Amino acid sequence: MRMHFAVKVILAIILLISLLLHSAVYIGRDLAADWLLDQGAEYAGIERLKIGWLTGVVRLEGVDVRTPGQRDLKLESLYLKIDLAALTEQRVWIRQLNIHGLYGDITQHTEGEHKGALQIGPVLIPAATEEPAAEEDTGSSEWQVGISQLSISQLDWKTDLPAQKHHLVLAEAGLEGLYFWAPRHASTLNLAGNLNGADFSVGGDVVALAEDKFANLKLTIAPLTLQAFTSKAVPGLKGNLSTDLTVHLKLSGDDIHLQQTGLLKLEDFSWQSDGVDLQQQAVSWQGQIDAAVVGGGLKDASLDGAIKGSQTQLKLGDVQQADLQSLSWKGKIDATMESLQHNGALQLDKVRWQDTGLDVQQQQLSWNGGLTVKLPGQQLKSLKLDGKVAGTGTQVEQGSALQLALQSLSWQGNVALDNSGKAAEGDAEATAQQDLAVTGESLQLEGLKVHNRKVTSDLLMLAKISLQKLKFEQKSGSGDDGMRVQLAETALSGIVAQHKKPLSKINSLQLRELAYDSRGDVTISKVTLRDTQNHVVIAKGGKPAVIDGYLEALSGLAGEPSAEAADTKNSKKQAPAGPAMRVRIGEIALAGKNQVLFTDNNADPAFKGDILIKSASLKQLDTASKKSSPFTADIELKPFTKLKLSGKTNLAGGGGDADWDASLTQLELPRLSPYAIENIGYFIENGQLELTSKGTLRNEQIEGENNIVINRLSVDPVNQDKVAGFTKQLSMPLGTAIMILQDDDDNIELDVPISGSLSDPDFGLDSVVKILAGKGLKQAAFSFLAKSLQPYGALISLAETAIDAASDGTFINLEPVAFTPGSAQLNNKARDYLGKVESMLKERKGMRLNICGQAVSQDAALLNARLLEANAQRAEPLTEEQLAAELKAQLTALAQSRNDSVKRELSKQVSGERLFVCFALPKLDDPKALPVATLGL
């Protein structure tokens, strides 16, 4: 009975407990609903709640909570299975947790008594206080939690917080194998859904509970708007982020190791802040990143992949703007806290930079090479860069005038910066040693053009600039400070200088073995100009208009200086001049066809000349040495004139010495008629000149010998004022000088010395011309006459005045022919003298002679005595008046007879057409006058 009763009691207790447990589910469901209603829900319903007390299974379905002003909070179903046996081991082991159809949101109150509080459905979560209460130390719990499987599907959740509005939709989410009692167990994570309209997925293995944590995840995000996350912290940032990444992350204390592979892309990016406006249409990273952080600092990092960007724009303030159409980089970077190594390729397309008065554009720019940087102690110790740089379509506009264009550029070489040296100890003002070195295999620039936009003119064009074997060094703080440049070869080709009209063309300019030292030394092995053409145009007024216009257009590129800049320039003290730069050039040479086209519109008619420099060289030039530099030149003045020049000089080195030897042949003088008319008033009808010149310059004192040969010279006076001036300078008409100097072959040969001082301000090129043309002709004429008439040339003289010369046409007076008083007969001495004159006239067939007999006081006394004696014997003596008339007639006849005697004697060998006699008249005013016949030219 007792046993039977005990069984009944036990069954009754079990039934009671079962009823209580069963009822507790419904009581709990109702209490939960009532509590939600008490919190402000308008409706709170739970369709089903089922708890398996013995199985550890909980089922919750149909949760629906409706709150005014809030989104409905719903849960379609929840399935929870707990391992009850694990509870005995103080483990809450969730074998399975499935959540399906969860809908809701979280908002924040921005005003009122609940300001700052969060609300989920009807549930209000108070805002955190500024000073949170100290947490009670309840001691560590021995209970541990683990989840074998968590699955979430159809989750739709929104947050509506200030500057944080998000909408999360999870199609599915899963977590497997997370156990606090097995922290090193790898959990499997899987998420797939949509965040703020962007699809995303995350999947992989995670160890999150162990001391050494790691995660292997695959992260995919469709374009995700960043503004929803950054609007509060960075208000001006916008953009859309998308990824397709594989991430491996290890965490051990403060140590982090990250490996990333895949794609990271940012589109429609923009950022505005404090005058900075950055716009980026798209930028992406595709590749692998491997980074390690140890003790809070970067241990090493490696990037291997590619970056691409498009449509970038950066504005700084109101005037500065940078634009970039596209960017691409591919390569590898290895970095630590103290070093960085790069090897890869960078390309920029359509780059543009604009600033006040400046606009720089680059169609394409690329770099392919390596970079090594060493940063011990976060200080730059060294930098090395090598590789190849290439660019196309460069254009620079500055101010209102300058436009610089470059078709392409390429550079291959390396750059090294070394800051390893230290300043000298004890010198507080000394700077640390720094060495910069640049070496390059080559630098090529093609299609360079300098344009003046104001006058719409291309001023300078270069087809190509080539620098080979470049070496650049800049040292500071070492005691050997300075800059040094070495170039094996510098070549410029296709050089054109012009302004509306051609000015200069140079096919090539080559400099070999150039070396520059900023301490005052430039050396060049050889400078070669090849195939040049230069235009020299003299305008009306005598100015080189084309050159002046070019220089004006060139100076206009700098624009007008501002008033502030002008004031600053005027206020600056002139810096003391540094030491003069020493320039040494092994040889300067002109090769090929070098042409100078000369046009002088100031001459009438305009003069045009074509000069061809076949070759020219200057060797051993040294501006700091008085050693002479030899020079040569072979020049052709087209079509026939040739000039050869050789010698040596030390003028470039500050000396005052020079030697020269020159020859000029076949100079056609009629081509110089415009200048002859302008300067001496003569038109040159015919003539050819040859010149041989040799001389020296010592201490600025010039001494030279010039041999001039003029063939078949014929001139015609056309400007009487100029002719008169030159005649005065020459002391005779040019025609007279030509008549005297031309030989039987119509040639004139002159030996004209030149002397003078270069320091004399009145001595110059004009002085040399005057010596050659004036003094040379005059001296040559008198020298010839004296030599031809020797020993009778001592009394040769010039007409005293131009009036005297014009009255009888005589400009040079020869020694007169002497007669016995009262006689017209030639004595032996007179005949000998006239023989000399006759030979001279035969030698100079163009020479004409003026003969003028004279009857003087001596003749008058003799003839008068004869008349008186004869008159005394007359039957009818003549009166005094009749005697005077007879005496005058006899004197006139005597003078005329003397004319005739001289001409008759000369006519034996000389044509009478070249002998001109005057109308002879007695000249009794000078009692000392001798009875002669004057000879004049």
Tab-separated table of C-alpha atoms in Angstrom, residues 670-851:
chain	number	residue	atom	x	y	z
A	670	PRO	CA	79.213	97.020	-108.370
A	671	ARG	CA	77.196	94.991	-105.825
A	672	LEU	CA	78.409	97.474	-103.208
A	673	SER	CA	77.140	100.482	-105.142
A	674	PRO	CA	74.300	101.193	-102.668
A	675	TYR	CA	76.894	101.650	-99.920
A	676	ALA	CA	79.285	103.560	-102.193
A	677	ILE	CA	76.537	106.015	-103.106
A	678	GLU	CA	75.558	106.444	-99.468
A	679	ASN	CA	79.095	107.002	-98.210
A	680	ILE	CA	81.146	108.575	-101.050
A	681	GLY	CA	78.502	109.526	-103.628
A	682	TYR	CA	79.808	107.293	-106.433
A	683	PHE	CA	77.997	104.577	-108.336
A	684	ILE	CA	80.432	101.768	-109.082
A	685	GLU	CA	79.935	100.801	-112.689
A	686	ASN	CA	82.600	98.148	-112.798
A	687	GLY	CA	85.400	96.717	-110.724
A	688	GLN	CA	86.626	93.718	-108.800
A	689	LEU	CA	88.673	93.781	-105.607
A	690	GLU	CA	91.192	91.429	-104.076
A	691	LEU	CA	92.626	91.968	-100.607
A	692	THR	CA	95.476	90.356	-98.746
A	693	SER	CA	95.798	91.420	-95.128
A	694	LYS	CA	98.269	90.500	-92.483
A	695	GLY	CA	98.731	92.061	-89.110
A	696	THR	CA	99.140	91.901	-85.371
A	697	LEU	CA	97.481	93.242	-82.273
A	698	ARG	CA	99.704	93.760	-79.277
A	699	ASN	CA	98.448	95.369	-76.105
A	700	GLU	CA	95.482	96.766	-78.048
A	701	GLN	CA	97.808	98.375	-80.583
A	702	ILE	CA	96.974	97.243	-84.094
A	703	GLU	CA	99.523	97.112	-86.875
A	704	GLY	CA	98.655	95.700	-90.261
A	705	GLU	CA	99.720	95.472	-93.874
A	706	ASN	CA	97.116	95.333	-96.597
A	707	ASN	CA	97.622	94.704	-100.277
A	708	ILE	CA	94.647	95.768	-102.353
A	709	VAL	CA	94.222	95.004	-106.033
A	710	ILE	CA	91.292	96.620	-107.842
A	711	ASN	CA	90.653	95.472	-111.384
A	712	ARG	CA	88.898	97.600	-114.038
A	713	LEU	CA	87.403	100.085	-111.590
A	714	SER	CA	84.954	102.516	-113.082
A	715	VAL	CA	82.816	104.955	-111.089
A	716	ASP	CA	80.189	107.563	-111.808
A	717	PRO	CA	79.410	110.435	-109.406
A	718	VAL	CA	75.686	110.505	-108.616
A	719	ASN	CA	75.475	112.375	-105.303
A	720	GLN	CA	77.417	115.592	-105.556
A	721	ASP	CA	77.277	116.398	-101.851
A	722	LYS	CA	78.753	113.027	-100.928
A	723	VAL	CA	81.271	113.294	-103.770
A	724	ALA	CA	82.415	116.690	-102.500
A	725	GLY	CA	82.899	115.310	-99.011
A	726	PHE	CA	84.913	112.339	-100.215
A	727	THR	CA	86.939	114.514	-102.585
A	728	LYS	CA	87.880	116.686	-99.633
A	729	GLN	CA	88.862	113.644	-97.632
A	730	LEU	CA	90.857	112.235	-100.562
A	731	SER	CA	92.163	115.683	-101.629
A	732	MET	CA	91.277	114.822	-105.199
A	733	PRO	CA	88.338	113.380	-107.118
A	734	LEU	CA	88.111	109.625	-107.042
A	735	GLY	CA	88.312	109.660	-110.821
A	736	THR	CA	91.671	111.435	-110.618
A	737	ALA	CA	92.991	108.868	-108.151
A	738	ILE	CA	91.795	106.061	-110.410
A	739	MET	CA	93.381	107.756	-113.412
A	740	ILE	CA	96.704	107.943	-111.620
A	741	LEU	CA	96.665	104.441	-110.176
A	742	GLN	CA	95.269	102.312	-112.998
A	743	ASP	CA	97.954	100.555	-114.994
A	744	ASP	CA	97.845	99.450	-118.638
A	745	ASP	CA	95.566	96.559	-117.663
A	746	ASP	CA	93.218	98.911	-115.785
A	747	ASN	CA	94.346	97.474	-112.464
A	748	ILE	CA	95.081	99.327	-109.248
A	749	GLU	CA	97.410	97.877	-106.665
A	750	LEU	CA	97.698	99.459	-103.228
A	751	ASP	CA	99.827	98.651	-100.217
A	752	VAL	CA	98.083	100.254	-97.269
A	753	PRO	CA	99.365	99.973	-93.704
A	754	ILE	CA	96.957	100.253	-90.779
A	755	SER	CA	97.839	101.316	-87.278
A	756	GLY	CA	95.860	102.464	-84.291
A	757	SER	CA	94.813	101.718	-80.744
A	758	LEU	CA	91.684	99.771	-79.871
A	759	SER	CA	91.471	101.814	-76.679
A	760	ASP	CA	91.057	104.973	-78.758
A	761	PRO	CA	87.287	105.627	-78.846
A	762	ASP	CA	87.644	107.223	-82.284
A	763	PHE	CA	89.339	104.194	-83.783
A	764	GLY	CA	87.117	101.451	-85.101
A	765	LEU	CA	85.900	99.728	-88.221
A	766	ASP	CA	84.978	103.086	-89.735
A	767	SER	CA	88.571	104.245	-89.174
A	768	VAL	CA	89.928	101.209	-91.002
A	769	VAL	CA	87.615	101.837	-93.968
A	770	LYS	CA	88.668	105.471	-94.124
A	771	ILE	CA	92.327	104.503	-94.039
A	772	LEU	CA	91.873	101.989	-96.845
A	773	ALA	CA	89.661	104.153	-99.030
A	774	GLY	CA	91.033	107.607	-98.296
A	775	LYS	CA	94.572	107.599	-97.034
A	776	GLY	CA	95.432	104.510	-99.046
A	777	LEU	CA	94.361	105.981	-102.363
A	778	LYS	CA	95.938	109.333	-101.650
A	779	GLN	CA	99.278	107.934	-100.556
A	780	ALA	CA	99.311	105.413	-103.390
A	781	ALA	CA	98.698	108.172	-105.949
A	782	PHE	CA	101.491	110.398	-104.676
A	783	SER	CA	103.810	107.439	-104.284
A	784	PHE	CA	103.276	106.473	-107.913
A	785	LEU	CA	103.813	110.003	-109.189
A	786	ALA	CA	106.967	110.512	-107.179
A	787	LYS	CA	108.380	107.205	-108.296
A	788	SER	CA	107.485	107.748	-111.964
A	789	LEU	CA	108.955	111.276	-112.138
A	790	GLN	CA	112.034	110.682	-110.018
A	791	PRO	CA	114.143	112.800	-109.578
A	792	TYR	CA	111.602	115.445	-110.626
A	793	GLY	CA	108.797	114.486	-108.206
A	794	ALA	CA	109.830	116.574	-105.239
A	795	LEU	CA	107.576	119.508	-106.155
A	796	ILE	CA	104.356	117.532	-106.605
A	797	SER	CA	101.537	119.249	-104.691
A	798	LEU	CA	97.784	119.383	-104.328
A	799	ALA	CA	95.561	122.226	-105.375
A	800	GLU	CA	95.389	124.655	-102.501
A	801	THR	CA	91.619	125.022	-102.601
A	802	ALA	CA	88.701	123.330	-104.234
A	803	ILE	CA	88.030	126.594	-106.053
A	804	ASP	CA	91.515	126.545	-107.586
A	805	ALA	CA	91.036	122.936	-108.620
A	806	ALA	CA	87.660	123.607	-110.140
A	807	SER	CA	88.920	126.674	-112.091
A	808	ASP	CA	91.415	124.774	-114.245
A	809	GLY	CA	90.515	121.148	-113.581
A	810	THR	CA	93.819	120.454	-111.879
A	811	PHE	CA	93.883	118.699	-108.496
A	812	ILE	CA	97.527	117.590	-108.471
A	813	ASN	CA	100.324	119.911	-109.539
A	814	LEU	CA	103.428	118.241	-110.974
A	815	GLU	CA	106.799	119.886	-111.058
A	816	PRO	CA	106.602	122.647	-113.785
A	817	VAL	CA	108.737	122.711	-116.944
A	818	ALA	CA	111.381	125.457	-116.618
A	819	PHE	CA	112.234	127.869	-119.500
A	820	THR	CA	114.913	130.453	-120.058
A	821	PRO	CA	113.431	133.932	-119.521
A	822	GLY	CA	112.051	135.264	-122.773
A	823	SER	CA	112.324	131.854	-124.482
A	824	ALA	CA	109.927	129.031	-125.349
A	825	GLN	CA	112.636	126.604	-126.290
A	826	LEU	CA	113.061	123.411	-124.242
A	827	ASN	CA	116.483	122.801	-122.798
A	828	ASN	CA	117.969	119.356	-122.167
A	829	LYS	CA	116.790	119.208	-118.569
A	830	ALA	CA	113.256	120.066	-119.625
A	831	ARG	CA	113.348	117.442	-122.341
A	832	ASP	CA	114.612	114.850	-119.832
A	833	TYR	CA	111.850	115.755	-117.397
A	834	LEU	CA	109.164	115.619	-120.099
A	835	GLY	CA	110.526	112.216	-121.037
A	836	LYS	CA	109.676	111.053	-117.509
A	837	VAL	CA	106.198	112.548	-117.836
A	838	GLU	CA	105.825	110.920	-121.221
A	839	SER	CA	106.698	107.482	-119.786
A	840	MET	CA	104.230	107.972	-116.932
A	841	LEU	CA	101.468	108.893	-119.367
A	842	LYS	CA	102.259	105.869	-121.488
A	843	GLU	CA	102.056	103.646	-118.385
A	844	ARG	CA	98.768	105.182	-117.265
A	845	LYS	CA	96.710	105.396	-120.444
A	846	GLY	CA	93.753	106.811	-118.575
A	847	MET	CA	95.782	109.728	-117.289
A	848	ARG	CA	95.208	113.218	-118.791
A	849	LEU	CA	97.569	116.152	-118.439
A	850	ASN	CA	96.793	119.867	-118.184
A	851	ILE	CA	99.535	122.173	-119.621
